[in-house]
PDB file of C-alpha atoms in Angstrom:
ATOM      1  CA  UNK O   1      10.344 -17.959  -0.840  1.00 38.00           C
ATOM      2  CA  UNK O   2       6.737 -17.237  -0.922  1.00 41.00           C
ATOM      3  CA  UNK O   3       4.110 -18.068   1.577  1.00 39.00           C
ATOM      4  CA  UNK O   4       0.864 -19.377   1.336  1.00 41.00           C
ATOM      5  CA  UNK O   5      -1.633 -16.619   1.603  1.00 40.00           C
ATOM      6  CA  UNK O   6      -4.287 -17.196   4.516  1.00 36.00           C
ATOM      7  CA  UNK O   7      -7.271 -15.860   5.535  1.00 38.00           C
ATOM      8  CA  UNK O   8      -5.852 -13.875   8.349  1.00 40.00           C
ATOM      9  CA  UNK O   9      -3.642 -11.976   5.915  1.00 47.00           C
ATOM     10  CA  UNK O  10      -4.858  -8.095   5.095  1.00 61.00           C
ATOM     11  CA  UNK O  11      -5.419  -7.547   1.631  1.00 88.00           C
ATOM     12  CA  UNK O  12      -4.647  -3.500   1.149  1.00 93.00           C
ATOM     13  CA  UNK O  13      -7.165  -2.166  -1.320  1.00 94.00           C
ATOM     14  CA  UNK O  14      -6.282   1.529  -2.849  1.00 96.00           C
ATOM     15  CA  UNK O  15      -9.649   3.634  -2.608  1.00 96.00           C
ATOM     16  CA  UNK O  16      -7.879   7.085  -3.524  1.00 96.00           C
ATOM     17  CA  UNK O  17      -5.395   9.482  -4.524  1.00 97.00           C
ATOM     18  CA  UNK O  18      -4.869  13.264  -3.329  1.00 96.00           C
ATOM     19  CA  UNK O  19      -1.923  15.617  -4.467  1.00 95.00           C
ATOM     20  CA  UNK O  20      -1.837  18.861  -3.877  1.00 92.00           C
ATOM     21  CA  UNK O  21       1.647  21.045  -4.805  1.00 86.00           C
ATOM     22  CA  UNK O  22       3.838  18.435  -2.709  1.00 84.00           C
ATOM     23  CA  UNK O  23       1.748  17.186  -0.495  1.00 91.00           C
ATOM     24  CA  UNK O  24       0.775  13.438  -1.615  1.00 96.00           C
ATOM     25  CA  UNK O  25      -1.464  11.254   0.196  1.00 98.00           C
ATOM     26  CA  UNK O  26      -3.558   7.841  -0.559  1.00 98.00           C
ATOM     27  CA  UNK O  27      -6.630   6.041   1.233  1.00 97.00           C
ATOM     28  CA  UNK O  28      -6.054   2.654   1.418  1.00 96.00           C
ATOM     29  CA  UNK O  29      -8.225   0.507   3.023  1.00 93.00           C
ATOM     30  CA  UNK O  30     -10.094   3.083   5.825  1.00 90.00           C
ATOM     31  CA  UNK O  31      -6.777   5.113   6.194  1.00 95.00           C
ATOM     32  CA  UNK O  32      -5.321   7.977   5.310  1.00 97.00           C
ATOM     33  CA  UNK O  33      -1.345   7.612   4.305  1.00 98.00           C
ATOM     34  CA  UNK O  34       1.237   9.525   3.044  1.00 98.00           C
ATOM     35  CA  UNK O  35       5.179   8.506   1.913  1.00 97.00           C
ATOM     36  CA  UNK O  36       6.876   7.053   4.360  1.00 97.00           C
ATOM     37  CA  UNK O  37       4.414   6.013   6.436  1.00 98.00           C
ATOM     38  CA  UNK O  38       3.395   2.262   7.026  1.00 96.00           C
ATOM     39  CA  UNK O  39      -0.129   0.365   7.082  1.00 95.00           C
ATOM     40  CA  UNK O  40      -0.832  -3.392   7.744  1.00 92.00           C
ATOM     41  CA  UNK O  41       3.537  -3.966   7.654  1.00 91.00           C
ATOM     42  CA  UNK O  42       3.994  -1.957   4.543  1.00 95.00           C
ATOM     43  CA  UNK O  43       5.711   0.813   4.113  1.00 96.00           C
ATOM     44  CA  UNK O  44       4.132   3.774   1.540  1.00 97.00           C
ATOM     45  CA  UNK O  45       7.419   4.788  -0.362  1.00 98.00           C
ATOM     46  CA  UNK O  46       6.030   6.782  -3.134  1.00 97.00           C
ATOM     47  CA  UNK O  47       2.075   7.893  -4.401  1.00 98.00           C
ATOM     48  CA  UNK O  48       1.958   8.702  -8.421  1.00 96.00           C
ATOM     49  CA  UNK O  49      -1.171   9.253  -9.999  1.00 94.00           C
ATOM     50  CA  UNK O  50      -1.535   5.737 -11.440  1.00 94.00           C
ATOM     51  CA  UNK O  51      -0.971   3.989  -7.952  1.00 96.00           C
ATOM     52  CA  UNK O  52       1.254   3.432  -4.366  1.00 97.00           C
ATOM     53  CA  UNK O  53       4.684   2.056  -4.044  1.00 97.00           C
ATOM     54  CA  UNK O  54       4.917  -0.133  -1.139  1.00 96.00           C
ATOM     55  CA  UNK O  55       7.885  -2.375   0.493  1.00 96.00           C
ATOM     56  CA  UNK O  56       6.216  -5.345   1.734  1.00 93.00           C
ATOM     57  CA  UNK O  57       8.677  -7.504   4.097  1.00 89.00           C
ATOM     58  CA  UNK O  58      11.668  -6.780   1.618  1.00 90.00           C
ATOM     59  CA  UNK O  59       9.280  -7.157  -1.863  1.00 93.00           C
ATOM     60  CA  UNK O  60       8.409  -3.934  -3.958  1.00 95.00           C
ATOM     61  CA  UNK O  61       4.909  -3.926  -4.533  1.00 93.00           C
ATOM     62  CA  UNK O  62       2.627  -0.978  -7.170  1.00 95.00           C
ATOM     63  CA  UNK O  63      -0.446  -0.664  -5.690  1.00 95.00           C
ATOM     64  CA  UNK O  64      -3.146   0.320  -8.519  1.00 94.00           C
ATOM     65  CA  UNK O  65      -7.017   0.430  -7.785  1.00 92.00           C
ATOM     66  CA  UNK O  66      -7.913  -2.398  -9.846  1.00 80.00           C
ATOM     67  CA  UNK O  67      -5.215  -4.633  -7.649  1.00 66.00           C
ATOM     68  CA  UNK O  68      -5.022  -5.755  -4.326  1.00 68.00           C
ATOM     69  CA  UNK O  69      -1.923  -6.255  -2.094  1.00 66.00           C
ATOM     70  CA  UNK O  70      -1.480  -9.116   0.091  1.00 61.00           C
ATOM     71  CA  UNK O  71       0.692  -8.646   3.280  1.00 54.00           C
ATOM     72  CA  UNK O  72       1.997 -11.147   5.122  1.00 53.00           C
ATOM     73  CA  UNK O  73       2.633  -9.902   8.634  1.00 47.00           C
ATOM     74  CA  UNK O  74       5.097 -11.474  11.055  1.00 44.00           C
TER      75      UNK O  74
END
């Protein structure tokens, strides 16, 4: 069941992308993350090259920089 997106909901934007031998981190939003961590509910479960793998309340989301994620917190 999907809910209705509001205006109080954050929208995670992907700004960047750093890997360097196995360290892998991403700036999303004003943060820094790296796999595993979480940001606005999310959870970062894997940075590639092309984008962010996030679990969002249960739902697999691929961040890219020309898309935006919308979580909905609870």
């Amino acid at each position: 069941v999907k809910t209705p997106e509001t205006a109080s909901s954050p929208t995670l934007v992907l700004k960047a992308i750093a890997m360097e031998g196995k360290g892998r981190s991403a700036v999303i939003n004003r943060g820094i993350v790296h796999e595993g961590e979480r940001i606005d509910g999310c959870e970062v479960l894997v940075i590639e090259l092309q984008g962010v793998w996030l679990a969002c309340h249960g739902t697999r989301h691929f961040l890219t920089f020309t898309e935006r994620t919308v979580s909905n917190q609870s």
